[in-house]
Each structure stands twice: as structure tokens, then as C-alpha cells.
CSV table of C-alpha atoms and ligand atoms in Angstrom, one decimal:
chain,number,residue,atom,x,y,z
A,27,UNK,CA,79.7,-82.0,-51.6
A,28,UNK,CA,83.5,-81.9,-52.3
A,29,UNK,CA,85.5,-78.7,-51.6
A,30,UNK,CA,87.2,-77.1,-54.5
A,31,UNK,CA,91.2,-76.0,-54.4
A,32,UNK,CA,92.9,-74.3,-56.8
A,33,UNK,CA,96.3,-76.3,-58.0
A,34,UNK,CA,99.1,-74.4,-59.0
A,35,UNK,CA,102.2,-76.4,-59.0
A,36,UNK,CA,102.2,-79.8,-60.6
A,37,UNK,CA,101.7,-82.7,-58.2
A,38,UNK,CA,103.1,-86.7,-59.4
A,39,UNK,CA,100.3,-88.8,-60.6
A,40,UNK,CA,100.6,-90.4,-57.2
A,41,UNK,CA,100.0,-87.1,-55.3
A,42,UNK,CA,97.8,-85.7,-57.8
A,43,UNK,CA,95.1,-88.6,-57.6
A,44,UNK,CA,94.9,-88.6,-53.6
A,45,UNK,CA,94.2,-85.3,-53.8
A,46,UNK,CA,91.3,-85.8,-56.4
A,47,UNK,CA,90.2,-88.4,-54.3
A,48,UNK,CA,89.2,-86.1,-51.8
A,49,UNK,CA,88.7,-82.3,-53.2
A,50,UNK,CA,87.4,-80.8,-56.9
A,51,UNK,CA,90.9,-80.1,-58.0
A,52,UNK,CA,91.0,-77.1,-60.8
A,53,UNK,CA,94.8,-76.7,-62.0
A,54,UNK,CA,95.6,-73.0,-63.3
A,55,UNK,CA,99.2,-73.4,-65.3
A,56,UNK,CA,100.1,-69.8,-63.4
A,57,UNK,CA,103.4,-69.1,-65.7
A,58,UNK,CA,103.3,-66.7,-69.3
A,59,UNK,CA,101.3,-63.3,-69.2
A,60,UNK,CA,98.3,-64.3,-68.8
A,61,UNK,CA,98.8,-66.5,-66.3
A,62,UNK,CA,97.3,-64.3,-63.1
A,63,UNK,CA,94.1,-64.2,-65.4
A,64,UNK,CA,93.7,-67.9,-65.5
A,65,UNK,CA,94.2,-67.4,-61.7
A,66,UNK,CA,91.8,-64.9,-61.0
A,67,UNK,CA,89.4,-66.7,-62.9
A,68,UNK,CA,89.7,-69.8,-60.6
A,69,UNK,CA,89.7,-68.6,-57.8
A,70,UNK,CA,85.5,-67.9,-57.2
A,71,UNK,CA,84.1,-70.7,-54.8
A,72,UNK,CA,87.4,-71.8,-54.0
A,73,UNK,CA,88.2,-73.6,-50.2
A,74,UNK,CA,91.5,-74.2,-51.0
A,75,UNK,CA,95.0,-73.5,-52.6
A,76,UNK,CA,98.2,-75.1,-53.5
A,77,UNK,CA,100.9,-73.8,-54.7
A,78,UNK,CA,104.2,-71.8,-54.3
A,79,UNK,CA,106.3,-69.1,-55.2
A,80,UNK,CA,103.5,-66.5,-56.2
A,81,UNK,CA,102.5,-63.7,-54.3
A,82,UNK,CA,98.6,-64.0,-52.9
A,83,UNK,CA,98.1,-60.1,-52.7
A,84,UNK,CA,94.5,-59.1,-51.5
A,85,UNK,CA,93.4,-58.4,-55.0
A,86,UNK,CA,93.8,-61.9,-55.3
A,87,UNK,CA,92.3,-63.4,-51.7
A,88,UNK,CA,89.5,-60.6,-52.4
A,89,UNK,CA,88.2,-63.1,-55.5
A,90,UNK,CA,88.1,-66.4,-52.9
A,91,UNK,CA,85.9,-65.0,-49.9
A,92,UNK,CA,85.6,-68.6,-48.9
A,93,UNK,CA,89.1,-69.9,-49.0
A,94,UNK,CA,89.8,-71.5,-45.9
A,95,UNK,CA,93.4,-72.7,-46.3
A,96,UNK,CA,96.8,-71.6,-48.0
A,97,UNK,CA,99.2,-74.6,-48.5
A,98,UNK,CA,102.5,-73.4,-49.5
A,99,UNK,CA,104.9,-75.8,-50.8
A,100,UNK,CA,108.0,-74.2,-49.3
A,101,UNK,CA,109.0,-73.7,-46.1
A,102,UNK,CA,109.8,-69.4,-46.7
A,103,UNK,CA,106.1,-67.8,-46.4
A,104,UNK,CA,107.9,-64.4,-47.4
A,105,UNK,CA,105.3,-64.4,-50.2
A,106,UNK,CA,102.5,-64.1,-48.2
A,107,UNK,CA,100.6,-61.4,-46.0
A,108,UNK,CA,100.3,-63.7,-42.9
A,109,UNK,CA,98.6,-60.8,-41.5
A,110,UNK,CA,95.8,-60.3,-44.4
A,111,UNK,CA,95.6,-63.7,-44.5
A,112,UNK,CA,94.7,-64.0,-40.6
A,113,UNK,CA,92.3,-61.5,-40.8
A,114,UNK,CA,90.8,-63.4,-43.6
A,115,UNK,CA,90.6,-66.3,-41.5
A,116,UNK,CA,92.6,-68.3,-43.9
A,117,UNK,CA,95.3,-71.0,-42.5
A,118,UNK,CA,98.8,-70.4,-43.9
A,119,UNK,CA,100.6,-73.9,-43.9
A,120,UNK,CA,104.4,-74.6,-45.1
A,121,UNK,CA,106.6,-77.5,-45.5
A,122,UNK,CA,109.9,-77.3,-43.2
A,123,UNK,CA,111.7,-79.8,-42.1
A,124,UNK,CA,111.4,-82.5,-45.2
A,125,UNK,CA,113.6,-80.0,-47.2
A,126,UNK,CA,116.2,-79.1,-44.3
A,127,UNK,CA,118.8,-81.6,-45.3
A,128,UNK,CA,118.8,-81.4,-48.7
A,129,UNK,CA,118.8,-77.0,-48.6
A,130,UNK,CA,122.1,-77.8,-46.1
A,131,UNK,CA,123.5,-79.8,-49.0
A,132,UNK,CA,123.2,-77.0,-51.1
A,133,UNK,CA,124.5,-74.8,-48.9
A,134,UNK,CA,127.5,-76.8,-48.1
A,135,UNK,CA,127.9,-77.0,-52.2
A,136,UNK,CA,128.4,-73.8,-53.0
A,137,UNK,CA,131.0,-73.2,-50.1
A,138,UNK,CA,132.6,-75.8,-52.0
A,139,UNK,CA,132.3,-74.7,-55.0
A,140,UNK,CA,133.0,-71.0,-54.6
A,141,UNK,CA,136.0,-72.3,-52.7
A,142,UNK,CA,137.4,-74.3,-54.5
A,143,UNK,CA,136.6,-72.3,-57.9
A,144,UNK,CA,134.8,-75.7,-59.5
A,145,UNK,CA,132.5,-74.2,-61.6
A,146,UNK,CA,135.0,-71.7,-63.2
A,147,UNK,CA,137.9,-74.4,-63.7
A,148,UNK,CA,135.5,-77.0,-65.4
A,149,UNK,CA,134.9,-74.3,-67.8
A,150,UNK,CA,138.4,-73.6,-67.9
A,151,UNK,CA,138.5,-76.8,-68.8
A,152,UNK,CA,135.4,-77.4,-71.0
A,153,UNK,CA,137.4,-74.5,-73.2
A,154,UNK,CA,140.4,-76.5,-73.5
A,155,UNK,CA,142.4,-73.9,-71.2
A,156,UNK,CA,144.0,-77.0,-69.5
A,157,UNK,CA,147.5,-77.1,-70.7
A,158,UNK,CA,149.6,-77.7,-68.1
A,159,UNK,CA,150.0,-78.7,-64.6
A,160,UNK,CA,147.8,-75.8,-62.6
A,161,UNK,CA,149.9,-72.6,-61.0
A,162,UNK,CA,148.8,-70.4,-57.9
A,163,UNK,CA,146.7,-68.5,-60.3
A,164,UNK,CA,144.1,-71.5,-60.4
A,165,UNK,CA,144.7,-72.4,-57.1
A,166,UNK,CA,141.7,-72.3,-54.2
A,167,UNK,CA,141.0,-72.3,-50.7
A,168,UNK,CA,140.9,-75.0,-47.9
A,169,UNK,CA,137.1,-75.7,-45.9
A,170,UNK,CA,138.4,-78.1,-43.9
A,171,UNK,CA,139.3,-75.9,-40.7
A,172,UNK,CA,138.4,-72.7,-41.8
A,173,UNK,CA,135.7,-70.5,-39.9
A,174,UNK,CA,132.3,-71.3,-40.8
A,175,UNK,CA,130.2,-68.4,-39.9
A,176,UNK,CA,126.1,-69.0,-40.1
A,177,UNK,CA,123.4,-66.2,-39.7
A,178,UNK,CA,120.3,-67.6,-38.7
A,179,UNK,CA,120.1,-70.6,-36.8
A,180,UNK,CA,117.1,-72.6,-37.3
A,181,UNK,CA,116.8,-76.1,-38.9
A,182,UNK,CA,118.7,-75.4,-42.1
A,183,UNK,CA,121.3,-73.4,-40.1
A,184,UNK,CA,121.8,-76.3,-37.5
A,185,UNK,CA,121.9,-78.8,-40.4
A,186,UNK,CA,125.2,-76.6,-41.7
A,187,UNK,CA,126.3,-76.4,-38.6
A,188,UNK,CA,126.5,-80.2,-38.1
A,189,UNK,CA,128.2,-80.8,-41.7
A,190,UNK,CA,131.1,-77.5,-41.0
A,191,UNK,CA,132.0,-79.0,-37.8
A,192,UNK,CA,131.3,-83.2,-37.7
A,193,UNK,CA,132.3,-83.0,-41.7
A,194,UNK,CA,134.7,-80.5,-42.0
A,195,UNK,CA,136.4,-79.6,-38.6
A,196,UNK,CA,135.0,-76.6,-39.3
A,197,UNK,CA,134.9,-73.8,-36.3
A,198,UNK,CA,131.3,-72.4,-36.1
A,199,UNK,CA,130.0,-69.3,-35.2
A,200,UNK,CA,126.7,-67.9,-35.6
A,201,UNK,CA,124.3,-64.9,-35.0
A,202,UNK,CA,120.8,-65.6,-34.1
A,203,UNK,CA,118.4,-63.4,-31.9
A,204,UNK,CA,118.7,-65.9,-29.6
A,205,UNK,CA,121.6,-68.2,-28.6
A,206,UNK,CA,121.1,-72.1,-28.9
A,207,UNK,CA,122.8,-73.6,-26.6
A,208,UNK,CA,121.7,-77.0,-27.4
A,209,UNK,CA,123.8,-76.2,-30.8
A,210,UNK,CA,126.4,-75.3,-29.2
A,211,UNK,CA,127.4,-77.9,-27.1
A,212,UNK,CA,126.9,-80.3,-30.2
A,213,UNK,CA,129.0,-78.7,-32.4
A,214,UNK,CA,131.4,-76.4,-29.9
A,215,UNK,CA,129.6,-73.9,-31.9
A,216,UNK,CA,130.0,-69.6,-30.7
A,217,UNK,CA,127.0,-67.4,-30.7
A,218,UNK,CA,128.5,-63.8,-31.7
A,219,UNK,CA,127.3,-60.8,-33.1
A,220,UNK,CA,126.9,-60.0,-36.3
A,221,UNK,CA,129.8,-57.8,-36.5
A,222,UNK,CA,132.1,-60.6,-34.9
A,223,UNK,CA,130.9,-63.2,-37.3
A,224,UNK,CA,131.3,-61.2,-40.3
A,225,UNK,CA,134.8,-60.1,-39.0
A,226,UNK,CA,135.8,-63.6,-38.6
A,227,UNK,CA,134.2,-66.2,-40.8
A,228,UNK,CA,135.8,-67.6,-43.5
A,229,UNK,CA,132.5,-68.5,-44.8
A,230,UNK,CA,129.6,-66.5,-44.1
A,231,UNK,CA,126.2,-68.3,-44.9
A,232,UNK,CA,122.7,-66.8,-45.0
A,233,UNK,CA,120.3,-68.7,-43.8
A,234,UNK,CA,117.2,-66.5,-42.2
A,235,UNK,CA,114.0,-66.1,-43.2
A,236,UNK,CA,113.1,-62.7,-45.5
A,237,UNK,CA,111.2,-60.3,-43.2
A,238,UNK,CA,111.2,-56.7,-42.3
A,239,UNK,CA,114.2,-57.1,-39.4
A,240,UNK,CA,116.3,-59.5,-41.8
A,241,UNK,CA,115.7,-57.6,-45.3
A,242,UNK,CA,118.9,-55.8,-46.4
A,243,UNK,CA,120.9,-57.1,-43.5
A,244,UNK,CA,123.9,-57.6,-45.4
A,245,UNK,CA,124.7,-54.1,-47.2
A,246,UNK,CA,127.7,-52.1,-48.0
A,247,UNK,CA,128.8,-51.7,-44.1
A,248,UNK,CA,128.6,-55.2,-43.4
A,249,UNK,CA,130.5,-56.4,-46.8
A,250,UNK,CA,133.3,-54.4,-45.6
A,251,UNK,CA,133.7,-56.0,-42.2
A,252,UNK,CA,134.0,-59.1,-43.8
A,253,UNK,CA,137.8,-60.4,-44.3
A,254,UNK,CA,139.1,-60.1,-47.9
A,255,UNK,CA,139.7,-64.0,-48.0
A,256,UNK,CA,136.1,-64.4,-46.8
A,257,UNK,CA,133.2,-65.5,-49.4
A,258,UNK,CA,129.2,-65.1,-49.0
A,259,UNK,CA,127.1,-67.7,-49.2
A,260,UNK,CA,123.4,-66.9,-49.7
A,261,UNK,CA,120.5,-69.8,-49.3
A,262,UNK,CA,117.9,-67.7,-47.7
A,263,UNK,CA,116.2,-64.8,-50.2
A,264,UNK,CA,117.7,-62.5,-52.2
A,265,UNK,CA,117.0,-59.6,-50.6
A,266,UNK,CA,118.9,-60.5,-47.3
A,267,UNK,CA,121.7,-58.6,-49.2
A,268,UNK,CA,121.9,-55.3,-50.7
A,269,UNK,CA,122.7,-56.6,-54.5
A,270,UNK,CA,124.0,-53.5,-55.8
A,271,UNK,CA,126.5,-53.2,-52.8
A,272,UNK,CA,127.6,-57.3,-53.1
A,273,UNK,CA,128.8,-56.7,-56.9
A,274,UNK,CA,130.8,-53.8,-55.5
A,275,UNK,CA,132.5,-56.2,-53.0
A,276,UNK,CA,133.3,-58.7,-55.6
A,277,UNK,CA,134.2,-56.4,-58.5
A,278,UNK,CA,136.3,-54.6,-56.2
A,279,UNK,CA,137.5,-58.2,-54.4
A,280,UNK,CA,136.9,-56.7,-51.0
A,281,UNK,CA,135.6,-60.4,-50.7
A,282,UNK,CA,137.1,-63.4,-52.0
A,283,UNK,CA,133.8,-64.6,-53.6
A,284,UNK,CA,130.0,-65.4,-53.6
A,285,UNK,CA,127.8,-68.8,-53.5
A,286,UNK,CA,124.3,-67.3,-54.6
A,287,UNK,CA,121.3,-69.9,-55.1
A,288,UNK,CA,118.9,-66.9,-53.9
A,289,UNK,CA,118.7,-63.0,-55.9
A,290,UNK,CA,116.3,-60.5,-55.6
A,291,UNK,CA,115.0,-60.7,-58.9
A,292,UNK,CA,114.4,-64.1,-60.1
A,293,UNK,CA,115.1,-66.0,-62.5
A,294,UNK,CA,118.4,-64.1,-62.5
A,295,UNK,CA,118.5,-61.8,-66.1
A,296,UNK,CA,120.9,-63.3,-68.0
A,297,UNK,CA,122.7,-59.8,-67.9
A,298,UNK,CA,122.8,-59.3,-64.5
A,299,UNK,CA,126.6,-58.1,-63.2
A,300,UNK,CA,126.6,-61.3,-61.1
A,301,UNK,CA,127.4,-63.1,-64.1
A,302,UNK,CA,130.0,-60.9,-65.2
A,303,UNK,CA,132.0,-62.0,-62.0
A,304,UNK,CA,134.5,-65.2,-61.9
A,305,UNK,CA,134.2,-65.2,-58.0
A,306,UNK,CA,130.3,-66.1,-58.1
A,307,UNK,CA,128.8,-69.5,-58.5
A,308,UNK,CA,125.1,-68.4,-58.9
A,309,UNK,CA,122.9,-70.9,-59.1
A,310,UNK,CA,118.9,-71.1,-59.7
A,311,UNK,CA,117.3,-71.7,-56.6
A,312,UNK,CA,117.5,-75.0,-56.0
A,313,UNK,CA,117.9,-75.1,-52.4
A,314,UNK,CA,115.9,-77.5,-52.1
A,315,UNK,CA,115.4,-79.0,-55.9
A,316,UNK,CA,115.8,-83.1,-55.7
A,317,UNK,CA,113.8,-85.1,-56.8
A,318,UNK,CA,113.3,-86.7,-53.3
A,319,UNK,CA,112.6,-83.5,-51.3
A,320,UNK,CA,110.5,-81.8,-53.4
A,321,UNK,CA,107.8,-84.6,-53.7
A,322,UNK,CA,107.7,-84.9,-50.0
A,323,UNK,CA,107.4,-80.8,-50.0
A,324,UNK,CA,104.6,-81.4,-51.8
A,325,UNK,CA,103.1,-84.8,-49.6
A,326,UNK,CA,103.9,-82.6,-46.6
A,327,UNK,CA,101.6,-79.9,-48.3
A,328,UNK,CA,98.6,-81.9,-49.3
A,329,UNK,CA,98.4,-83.9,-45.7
A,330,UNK,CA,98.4,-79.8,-44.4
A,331,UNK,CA,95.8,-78.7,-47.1
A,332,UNK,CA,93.2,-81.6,-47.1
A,333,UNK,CA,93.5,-81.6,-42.9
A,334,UNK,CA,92.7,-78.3,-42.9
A,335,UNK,CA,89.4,-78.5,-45.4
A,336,UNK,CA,89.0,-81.3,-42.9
A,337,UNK,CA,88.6,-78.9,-40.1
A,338,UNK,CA,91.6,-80.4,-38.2
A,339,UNK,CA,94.5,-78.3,-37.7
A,340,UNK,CA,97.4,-78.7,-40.1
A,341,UNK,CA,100.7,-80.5,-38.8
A,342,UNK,CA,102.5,-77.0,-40.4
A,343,UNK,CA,100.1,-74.1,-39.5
A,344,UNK,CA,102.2,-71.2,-39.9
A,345,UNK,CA,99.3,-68.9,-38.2
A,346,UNK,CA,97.8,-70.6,-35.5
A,347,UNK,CA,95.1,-68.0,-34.4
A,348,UNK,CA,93.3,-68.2,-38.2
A,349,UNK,CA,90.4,-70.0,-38.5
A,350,UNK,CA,89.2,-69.2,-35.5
B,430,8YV,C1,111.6,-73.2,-53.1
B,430,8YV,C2,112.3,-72.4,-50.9
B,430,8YV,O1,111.3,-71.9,-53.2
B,430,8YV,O2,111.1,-73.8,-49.5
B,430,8YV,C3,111.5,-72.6,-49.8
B,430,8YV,O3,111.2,-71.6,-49.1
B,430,8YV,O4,112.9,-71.4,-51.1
B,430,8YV,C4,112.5,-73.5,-52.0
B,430,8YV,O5,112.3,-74.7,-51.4
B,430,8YV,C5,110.3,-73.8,-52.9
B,430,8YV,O6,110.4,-75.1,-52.6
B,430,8YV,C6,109.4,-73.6,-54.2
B,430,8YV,O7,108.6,-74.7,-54.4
């Protein structure tokens, strides 16, 4: 008898018949209002889910008492009570590495772009503002050189490491619970508080995972240690940093600018402040949103869920002692 998972992100064709192949597949389209119903209506008898981006709350798992495995296409699990789900005896699995590079790359474009004010001037010049030949007013600032200052320093944070300081000739510093010292003698790379790093990065890029210790870590009192030249780059989750108190900094210009791909409320309303600001390049959270990485995302994601129904453990078991 086949197991039966619950689909909620679309797979490729390729993807999509491997999975049938091997499981009942029932796809719930999860977006509109009622799409929790169509959810909750699924979710009876199921074994498995795929999915992302939606919070599982117990109300939910209560409806699949014999779900045995969670496959998340996306390396964050902030979504998800690990801890419920443990209890529950239901395996949590992710996808991290396959999306490191191409997150970095994202990362590394908006420090571009915020630097370098690219999204601004092409709408300068998409509104026929171009003239004449450009004046310190539409002038940037340099990468190359400048301080690159990373907070969290896992995959994603090493892979910006590597492109600040073999790409850029970028000095790196970064705050991390613990030091790396692996990552430091690659890349002459400084582990510092986070008061240092904020005090001297030119570039300060998020890169943690959202939990309780790392919510709100960037608020009003860490904004203002920042230098006024100094720009925030956010790839990790939107409520890393106190919103309210970032539109202060930037409306104020106690910080240069802002590269945001991550917000606390997304999609971003279209009349949020952020958008009011020249000095943000907000983007819609496409970290890791190629073409490429997100169908091995979801590869990586199947090979976890149907190894799990399997009774194997999953390459990317986020809590080991479930299942048990
Ligand atoms: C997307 C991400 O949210 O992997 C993550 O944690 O934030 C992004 O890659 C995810 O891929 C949604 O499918």
C-alpha cells in the first residue's frame, strides 16, 4: 500500500512523476483564503508533507496523527515547532547547502546594488533624468576594500565571506557564537563582537537563522553603533531587525542605506515606509530564487521525504531524536 503526502509547492514534471512513482501524492494549491481549508481537508491519513513557507501550527499537525515526516523546501525551519513536531514523532528535514551559493550571490547583489545606488539610477534613468554627465549627487560608494562585516557564520556566511575577501579585497569580520578559525585563516577573516562589527563594517550582512536569541538583534541601539557611511544588508528573516527602528535609521540617514530581500511581513505591502526610502533596495525574497537552485531545493527535499517514509534517515534531518 502506498503512503499518502500532502504537496504543497509545485514540483517540475520531472520531480513531480518520481514522486508519484513512489507515494499517493494529493496537491492542496495552499495560497487565497481558503487555502488553509483545502489544507486541513488533506491532511487526514496523511504520512507525509512537502512544502514551504507555511506555518505547521498544532491545529494543523493535530489533523495528520500519522504523519511521519516534514520535508521543507528551504533551508530556515523558523516556520516550524521543531519541538511539537519531536514530540509528535515527526522528522523535520530541510535543504541547505544546494541553495548556499546562489543566497551568497544575492547577498553580494544587494551590497552592490545598495552601494552603488543601481536600482535608483536606472530609474533615474528609465525617467529620462539622465541629462548630463553624473555629479557627486549620483555618485556611490566603493566594495572593493571596504569592511565587510557578516553576522552569522554558517554556509551562507562563509560563502560571503569568500566572495568580500577572494572577490573584492574585502576585509572581513564576523560575529558568530563561536569563532571559526578554519574561516579565518582562509579568508584573514576577524571574529569580533557584535558591537565591534557594527562599529566598523562598511557592510553589515545578516545572515543567521530566525530564533528566540537572534530575533530583534538588530534594533535601535545597534543601528546607532553602526557608521553613517555603513549600509545593512539583510538575507536572513525579517525579524532579525527591529523594522520600525531601521526606517528611522534611514529616514534620519544615521545609515547610508539598506539591501533587504527578507521583512517581517511578507510580501512587503506596497505602502510600507521601506518603499518610501531612496537608500533601500528591497527585494522579494529571492535569496535563493534561480531557476537552478530551487529545483535542486526541491530534489534535495523529495530524496529527504521519500527516505524518510522509507524508514531510513533523511540526508537533512533537522531533528535527529524524532522518530524514535
Ligand atoms: C525560501 C529561504 O524561503 O531556504 C530558505 O530558508 O528563505 C528561501 O530559500 C525558500 O526557498 C522557499 O521555498
Amino acid at each position: 500500500m502506498k503512503k499518502r503526502i500532502v504537496l504543497y509547492k509545485r514540483l517540475s514534471d520531472t520531480l513531480m512523476a518520481r514522486l508519484q512513482q513512489q507515494v499517493d501524492v494529493t496537491w492542496v494549491d495552499t495560497a487565497g483564503p481558503d487555502g488553509l481549508a483545502r489544507l486541513r481537508d488533506a491532511l487526514p491519513g496523511a504520512q507525509g508533507l512537502l512544502g514551504a513557507s507555511l506555518r505547521l501550527d498544532s491545529g494543523l499537525l493535530d489533523l495528520a496523527p500519522q504523519l511521519e515526516v516534514v520535508a521543507s523546501v528551504s533551508v530556515g525551519v523558523d516556520n516550524y515547532d521543531i519541538a511539537d513536531l519531536t514530540r509528535r514523532g515527526v522528522m523535520l528535514t530541510n535543504t541547505p547547502d544546494v541553495l548556499t551559493e546562489t543566497t551568497a550571490d544575492t547577498g553580494f547583489a544587494l551590497i552592490l546594488a545598495s552601494a552603488r545606488r543601481v536600482v535608483e539610477l536606472a530609474g533615474w534613468v528609465r525617467d529620462g533624468q539622465w541629462q548630463a554627465n553624473l555629479g557627486p549627487a549620483h555618485f556611490g560608494t566603493d566594495v572593493h576594500g571596504k569592511t565587510l562585516g557578516i553576522i552569522g557564520m554558517g554556509r551562507i556566511g562563509e560563502a560571503l565571506a569568500r566572495r568580500g575577501a577572494a572577490g573584492f579585497g574585502m576585509r572581513v569580520l564576523y560575529h558568530s557564537p563561536r569563532a571559526k578559525p578554519a574561516v579565518e585563516a582562509r579568508y584573514d577573516a576577524r571574529h569580533c563582537s557584535l558591537d565591534d562589527l557594527l562599529q566598523q563594517a562598511d557592510f553589515v550582512c545578516l545572515t543567521v537563522p530566525l530564533s528566540a536569541a537572534t530575533e530583534g538583534l538588530i534594533g535601535a541601539r545597534e543601528l546607532a553603533l553602526m557608521k553613517p557611511e555603513a549600509m545593512l544588508v539583510n538575507i536572513a528573516r525579517g525579524r532579525v531587525v527591529d523594522e520600525a527602528a531601521l526606517i528611522e535609521a534611514l529616514r534620519e540617514k544615521r545609515i547610508r542605506g539598506a539591501g533587504l530581500d527578507v521583512f517581517v511581513q511578507e510580501p512587503l505591502p506596497s505602502d510600507s515606509p521601506l518603499l518610501q526610502l531612496d537608500n533601500v533596495v528591497a527585494t522579494p525574497h529571492i535569496g535563493s530564487a534561480t531557476h537552478d537552485t530551487r529545483e535542486a531545493m526541491a530534489r534535495c527535499a523529495v530524496d529527504n521525504l521519500l527516505s524518510a517514509l522509507a524508514g531510513e534517515r533523511p540526508a537533512n534531518l533537522v531533528n535527529p531524536t524524532a522518530g524514535r
